[in-house]
Amino acid sequence: MVIRSTQTVYSVFFLIFAFLNAAGLLIMLHAEFLAFILLIVYVGAVAVLFLFVVMMLGETQTKTPLSRRYACAVGGVCLFLLTALGIMVVRWKTSSEALIFGFSPTVDMKNTEALGNLLYTHYLIPFQGVGLILLIAMIGAIVLTLRHRRKPLQLLSNEPMRLVDLRSSSMKEEAR
Amino acid sequence: MFELYPPDFLRILPELILSGMALFILTMGAVKKAEFCGHITTLSFLLAGGALFLSHKMGKAGIGFEGQILEDDFSYVGKILILIASYGAFSLSVFPLIREKLLSFEYAALTLLATTGMLLMMGANDFINLFVGLEMQGLSLYVLAALNRHETKTAEAALKYFILGALGTVFYLYGAGFLYGFSGSTNFGVLAAAIHMDASSLPLGLYVGTLLIVSALCFKIAAVPFHMWTPDVYEGCPTPVVTFIATAPKVVGVLVLLRLLFYPFMAVYAQWVPLLLALSLVSMVVGTFAALVQTNLKRFLAYSTIGQMGYVLLGIASGPQEGIQAVLMYISLYLVMVLGVFGCVLCLQSKKVGGIQTLEDLSGLSKFHPRLAFLLALFMFSLAGIPPFAGFFSKFYLLKAAISAELYFFATLGILISVVAAAYYLRIIKIMYFDKRDELTSDFYGVLSSQAVIVMGLCGGISLFFCLFSDPFFKLIHHAAVVCAG
């Protein structure tokens, strides 16, 4: 329904519905932390952002949502990938040692607690490293978009300029 | 239960120092000038080097953080090389950066963070850790490459670098996913054990994963099917940044490739050797023959790098013991020579817009700046592999390793290709010394800063006198190679 709907707002709502379903699935898998993170991040932040954008753009009703051939192509590719994945999963062979490592929270430990426990002990270094990566991303975003006061002028002086005689054009306007 | 204990933190002391200093620079950048941050960066490289030496001397080798990091002689040598590369690239580029008004505290901080990422990669014993390091250095480099964003060419090059780098990351993640699916753990040691256990019937997924991870790393070191970004990035990005991109990430890419191939993937040796040989063959051929027809100086250097990477891959393919040693030697001498060449390019400045662009711009350099011309000629001789210089020894040991691994065809081809390569390295020397300039007005000149003089002098000294003082170096590399081969 997300891609079939002709109203963008409806599409977003259907997307939220899909996220809610995914969260439900995760809860059924006893992964309540991931489920709520999904709700908070995707429904709470991303989808609302989508909604804002859609509302800002105003009413954008697309007449033909997708051309049939295009839809068929995309569907075919997705079907192929899914089949491939299915075959992979069925015929997947793990090493005989792998079963030992199946991390699953024990009964007396909450999901969130288990995740926190792992992140701050076993995965301490990568966790901190990811923090540094986010910092780099932030520095990058600032460095690459920040415009100093003087920069625009410099930029202008490098670019080819066209002089427009304001007076004559305004006179023409008046003459009209 | 998990316990944090001090030796673990001693093992990652250099990383801690570098990242801490980067944060310090970010705070100081608000009030202090960029030059001050440059000094702080130099200081923190020295401190990190000291810390590395200290933690090695205190015998802190081994596995730390519950198998997340692995410190041994191999990663020690790797970290030394990374620190030298980053420090060299930074100190060579401080002066040109000030000249081009690109030096800012962010530049210093990003350099430090990129180096931190590379050190993390070097010490990684886990695919997650390796990935975090890879991304840390990658993201910093993308930002650095795009620093001069008002230039159209730079923007294009940086975008290309970013997109292809992201593609490489995707390859890596997909491959790591396959390997995780096979072994149930992201740890190198566990993966190695799992492969060893089931060596008789390995699933296809494992091979796909190996292939994907090797190609992701080949993106980083610019081996041939994955080299498309290199010439554009070299040409378009500011030369100081290119100096950094050309040295440290290449070194770390090669070393991580060594670590992966000879540690977790050692049991599938027979499967990846043909792959590496094929990559090496196309890299050598494409790099060398494309470099022959280049007229742009930096593009020429890019293709020459690609050709050199072909040799490195040949070395990796020639086996655990001698191959690793030859590759370590090759890559460290390559690092020295490339630092030197880029140092010379950075010192050249032209009154023309955009600085030195084409090879013809170098004509008559011996008249205008004999010392610079001499240094550049020395590095070119060395890169070409002419006997008394360092480059000869690195090529010699590499080809010797290839021959003792019975790769006669590839070794012969390597020799033939190096003859072709010598032609274009010598062409530069010919242009500098024998070509007359049409207009005698010197529209370019060389500017040397004291820091750059020291670094380039050292590089030149190593290239020239390597054969006399190579013993301790050999010893170090030999230990590292033994450790890496397991």
Short mmCIF file of N, CA, C and O in Angstrom, two decimals, chain A residues 88 92-98 101 117 120-126 129-130 132-133 135-137 139-140 143-147 151 155, chain B residues 2 19 23 26 65-66 68 106 113 120 128-129 132 135-136 139-140 143 146-147 149-150 178 181-184 190 194 197-198 201 203:
data_model
loop_
_atom_site.label_atom_id
_atom_site.label_comp_id
_atom_site.label_asym_id
_atom_site.label_seq_id
_atom_site.Cartn_x
_atom_site.Cartn_y
_atom_site.Cartn_z
N MET A 88 19.55 -19.69 0.17
CA MET A 88 20.72 -19.54 1.02
C MET A 88 20.40 -20.03 2.43
O MET A 88 21.19 -20.75 3.04
N TRP A 92 22.06 -23.15 4.01
CA TRP A 92 23.18 -22.53 4.72
C TRP A 92 23.81 -23.50 5.69
O TRP A 92 23.13 -24.19 6.43
N LYS A 93 25.11 -23.54 5.62
CA LYS A 93 25.80 -24.47 6.48
C LYS A 93 26.73 -23.67 7.37
O LYS A 93 27.60 -22.95 6.89
N THR A 94 26.52 -23.77 8.63
CA THR A 94 27.42 -23.06 9.52
C THR A 94 28.47 -24.03 10.02
O THR A 94 28.32 -25.24 9.92
N SER A 95 29.52 -23.43 10.55
CA SER A 95 30.57 -24.28 11.07
C SER A 95 30.06 -25.00 12.31
O SER A 95 29.14 -24.54 12.99
N SER A 96 30.65 -26.14 12.58
CA SER A 96 30.16 -26.93 13.70
C SER A 96 30.41 -26.22 15.02
O SER A 96 29.75 -26.50 16.02
N GLU A 97 31.34 -25.26 14.99
CA GLU A 97 31.64 -24.54 16.22
C GLU A 97 30.66 -23.42 16.48
O GLU A 97 30.57 -22.90 17.58
N ALA A 98 29.92 -23.04 15.41
CA ALA A 98 29.17 -21.79 15.48
C ALA A 98 28.08 -21.83 16.54
O ALA A 98 27.72 -20.80 17.10
N PHE A 101 28.21 -20.05 19.87
CA PHE A 101 28.22 -18.60 19.99
C PHE A 101 26.85 -17.97 19.88
O PHE A 101 26.72 -16.77 19.84
N ASN A 117 24.89 -4.57 28.73
CA ASN A 117 26.00 -5.31 29.30
C ASN A 117 27.06 -5.61 28.25
O ASN A 117 28.26 -5.42 28.46
N TYR A 120 28.88 -2.24 26.76
CA TYR A 120 29.84 -1.53 27.58
C TYR A 120 30.96 -2.42 28.10
O TYR A 120 31.84 -1.96 28.79
N THR A 121 30.91 -3.69 27.81
CA THR A 121 32.02 -4.53 28.25
C THR A 121 32.73 -5.16 27.06
O THR A 121 33.81 -4.74 26.68
N HIS A 122 32.04 -6.10 26.43
CA HIS A 122 32.69 -6.83 25.35
C HIS A 122 32.99 -5.93 24.17
O HIS A 122 34.05 -5.99 23.57
N TYR A 123 32.03 -5.09 23.82
CA TYR A 123 32.19 -4.24 22.64
C TYR A 123 32.54 -2.81 23.03
O TYR A 123 32.09 -1.87 22.37
N LEU A 124 33.33 -2.66 24.07
CA LEU A 124 33.65 -1.30 24.53
C LEU A 124 34.35 -0.49 23.46
O LEU A 124 33.96 0.64 23.16
N ILE A 125 35.37 -1.07 22.86
CA ILE A 125 36.18 -0.30 21.91
C ILE A 125 35.38 0.09 20.68
O ILE A 125 35.36 1.26 20.31
N PRO A 126 34.69 -0.86 20.02
CA PRO A 126 33.90 -0.44 18.87
C PRO A 126 32.84 0.59 19.24
O PRO A 126 32.59 1.52 18.48
N GLY A 129 34.45 3.78 19.50
CA GLY A 129 34.88 4.14 18.14
C GLY A 129 33.73 4.70 17.34
O GLY A 129 33.89 5.68 16.61
N VAL A 130 32.56 4.08 17.48
CA VAL A 130 31.39 4.59 16.76
C VAL A 130 31.07 6.00 17.22
O VAL A 130 30.70 6.87 16.41
N LEU A 132 33.26 8.19 18.12
CA LEU A 132 34.22 9.07 17.42
C LEU A 132 33.80 9.25 15.96
O LEU A 132 33.94 10.34 15.41
N ILE A 133 33.26 8.18 15.36
CA ILE A 133 32.83 8.30 13.96
C ILE A 133 31.71 9.32 13.84
O ILE A 133 31.70 10.16 12.93
N LEU A 135 31.29 11.79 15.75
CA LEU A 135 31.94 13.10 15.92
C LEU A 135 32.54 13.56 14.59
O LEU A 135 32.40 14.72 14.19
N ILE A 136 33.20 12.62 13.90
CA ILE A 136 33.81 12.97 12.62
C ILE A 136 32.73 13.43 11.64
O ILE A 136 32.90 14.43 10.93
N ALA A 137 31.62 12.69 11.64
CA ALA A 137 30.54 13.07 10.73
C ALA A 137 30.06 14.48 11.04
O ALA A 137 29.80 15.28 10.14
N ILE A 139 31.83 16.93 12.54
CA ILE A 139 32.86 17.89 12.12
C ILE A 139 32.75 18.09 10.62
O ILE A 139 32.78 19.21 10.11
N GLY A 140 32.63 16.95 9.89
CA GLY A 140 32.57 17.03 8.44
C GLY A 140 31.40 17.88 7.98
O GLY A 140 31.55 18.76 7.14
N VAL A 143 32.24 21.53 8.77
CA VAL A 143 33.32 22.09 7.96
C VAL A 143 32.86 22.32 6.53
O VAL A 143 33.17 23.33 5.91
N LEU A 144 32.10 21.35 6.02
CA LEU A 144 31.77 21.42 4.60
C LEU A 144 30.59 22.33 4.30
O LEU A 144 30.35 22.65 3.15
N THR A 145 29.85 22.72 5.32
CA THR A 145 28.71 23.59 5.00
C THR A 145 28.84 24.98 5.58
O THR A 145 28.16 25.89 5.15
N LEU A 146 29.73 25.12 6.56
CA LEU A 146 29.87 26.43 7.20
C LEU A 146 30.40 27.45 6.20
O LEU A 146 31.38 27.21 5.52
N ARG A 147 29.74 28.55 6.13
CA ARG A 147 30.24 29.62 5.28
C ARG A 147 30.71 30.76 6.16
O ARG A 147 29.95 31.28 6.95
N LYS A 151 33.75 34.46 2.90
CA LYS A 151 33.86 33.50 1.82
C LYS A 151 32.97 33.80 0.61
O LYS A 151 33.45 33.78 -0.52
N LEU A 155 34.08 34.04 -3.28
CA LEU A 155 33.54 33.12 -4.26
C LEU A 155 33.00 33.91 -5.44
O LEU A 155 33.25 33.59 -6.60
N PHE B 2 33.10 -9.91 33.25
CA PHE B 2 34.04 -9.02 32.57
C PHE B 2 34.74 -8.09 33.56
O PHE B 2 34.12 -7.54 34.46
N SER B 19 43.24 10.19 19.90
CA SER B 19 41.85 10.65 19.88
C SER B 19 41.64 11.74 20.94
O SER B 19 40.93 12.71 20.71
N LEU B 23 40.31 15.63 20.33
CA LEU B 23 39.25 16.34 21.06
C LEU B 23 39.79 17.64 21.64
O LEU B 23 39.13 18.68 21.61
N LEU B 26 39.97 20.18 19.01
CA LEU B 26 38.64 20.70 18.68
C LEU B 26 38.21 21.77 19.67
O LEU B 26 37.57 22.75 19.30
N PHE B 65 40.86 -6.79 25.64
CA PHE B 65 39.44 -6.46 25.56
C PHE B 65 38.61 -7.65 25.08
O PHE B 65 37.84 -7.55 24.14
N GLU B 66 38.77 -8.76 25.73
CA GLU B 66 38.03 -9.98 25.41
C GLU B 66 38.15 -10.36 23.94
O GLU B 66 37.17 -10.64 23.27
N GLN B 68 39.04 -8.48 21.45
CA GLN B 68 38.72 -7.45 20.46
C GLN B 68 39.96 -6.94 19.75
O GLN B 68 39.90 -6.62 18.58
N GLU B 106 40.25 22.02 12.21
CA GLU B 106 39.55 20.80 11.82
C GLU B 106 40.47 19.87 11.04
O GLU B 106 40.40 18.65 11.18
N LEU B 113 42.23 11.93 13.91
CA LEU B 113 41.19 10.91 14.03
C LEU B 113 41.36 9.83 12.96
O LEU B 113 41.14 8.65 13.23
N LEU B 120 43.50 1.59 14.98
CA LEU B 120 42.49 0.62 15.41
C LEU B 120 42.40 -0.55 14.44
O LEU B 120 42.31 -1.70 14.83
N ILE B 128 34.18 -6.37 13.63
CA ILE B 128 33.49 -5.15 14.04
C ILE B 128 34.51 -4.04 14.29
O ILE B 128 34.38 -2.91 13.82
N ASN B 129 35.57 -4.41 15.01
CA ASN B 129 36.60 -3.43 15.32
C ASN B 129 37.26 -2.92 14.05
O ASN B 129 37.50 -1.72 13.88
N VAL B 132 34.99 -0.49 12.36
CA VAL B 132 34.95 0.82 12.99
C VAL B 132 36.19 1.64 12.62
O VAL B 132 36.10 2.81 12.26
N GLU B 135 35.98 2.76 8.94
CA GLU B 135 35.07 3.88 8.74
C GLU B 135 35.64 5.16 9.31
O GLU B 135 35.48 6.24 8.75
N MET B 136 36.33 5.04 10.44
CA MET B 136 36.87 6.24 11.06
C MET B 136 37.87 6.91 10.14
O MET B 136 37.81 8.11 9.88
N LEU B 139 35.91 8.11 6.73
CA LEU B 139 35.10 9.33 6.84
C LEU B 139 35.98 10.56 6.98
O LEU B 139 35.73 11.58 6.34
N SER B 140 37.04 10.45 7.80
CA SER B 140 37.91 11.61 7.95
C SER B 140 38.53 11.98 6.61
O SER B 140 38.63 13.16 6.25
N VAL B 143 36.16 13.79 4.25
CA VAL B 143 35.99 15.20 4.60
C VAL B 143 37.22 15.99 4.19
O VAL B 143 37.12 17.07 3.61
N ALA B 146 37.37 16.79 0.61
CA ALA B 146 36.41 17.78 0.11
C ALA B 146 36.66 19.16 0.70
O ALA B 146 35.87 20.07 0.48
N LEU B 147 37.78 19.34 1.43
CA LEU B 147 37.98 20.60 2.15
C LEU B 147 37.92 21.82 1.24
O LEU B 147 37.33 22.82 1.57
N ARG B 149 36.20 22.89 -1.16
CA ARG B 149 35.01 22.50 -1.90
C ARG B 149 34.59 23.52 -2.95
O ARG B 149 33.71 23.25 -3.77
N HIS B 150 35.20 24.70 -2.93
CA HIS B 150 34.78 25.70 -3.92
C HIS B 150 35.29 25.36 -5.31
O HIS B 150 34.79 25.86 -6.30
N PHE B 178 28.58 -12.64 5.65
CA PHE B 178 28.73 -14.03 5.23
C PHE B 178 29.61 -14.80 6.21
O PHE B 178 29.30 -15.93 6.61
N GLY B 181 27.89 -15.46 9.34
CA GLY B 181 26.92 -16.53 9.14
C GLY B 181 27.58 -17.89 9.17
O GLY B 181 26.99 -18.87 9.61
N PHE B 182 28.82 -17.95 8.72
CA PHE B 182 29.52 -19.23 8.74
C PHE B 182 30.00 -19.60 10.13
O PHE B 182 29.75 -20.69 10.63
N SER B 183 30.70 -18.64 10.78
CA SER B 183 31.39 -19.03 12.00
C SER B 183 30.61 -18.69 13.26
O SER B 183 30.92 -19.18 14.33
N GLY B 184 29.62 -17.81 13.15
CA GLY B 184 28.85 -17.46 14.34
C GLY B 184 29.56 -16.49 15.25
O GLY B 184 29.12 -16.23 16.35
N VAL B 190 38.30 -17.07 16.16
CA VAL B 190 37.22 -18.05 16.08
C VAL B 190 36.98 -18.46 14.63
O VAL B 190 36.80 -19.65 14.33
N ALA B 194 37.23 -22.09 13.07
CA ALA B 194 36.08 -22.70 12.41
C ALA B 194 36.45 -23.20 11.02
O ALA B 194 36.08 -24.31 10.62
N MET B 197 38.55 -26.31 11.34
CA MET B 197 37.79 -27.50 11.74
C MET B 197 37.08 -28.14 10.55
O MET B 197 37.09 -29.35 10.37
N ASP B 198 36.42 -27.26 9.74
CA ASP B 198 35.58 -27.80 8.67
C ASP B 198 36.29 -27.75 7.33
O ASP B 198 35.66 -27.58 6.28
N SER B 201 34.87 -29.59 4.06
CA SER B 201 33.67 -29.21 3.32
C SER B 201 33.27 -27.79 3.70
O SER B 201 32.48 -27.57 4.60
N PRO B 203 31.50 -24.21 2.98
CA PRO B 203 30.37 -23.75 2.17
C PRO B 203 30.78 -22.64 1.22
O PRO B 203 31.81 -21.98 1.40
#
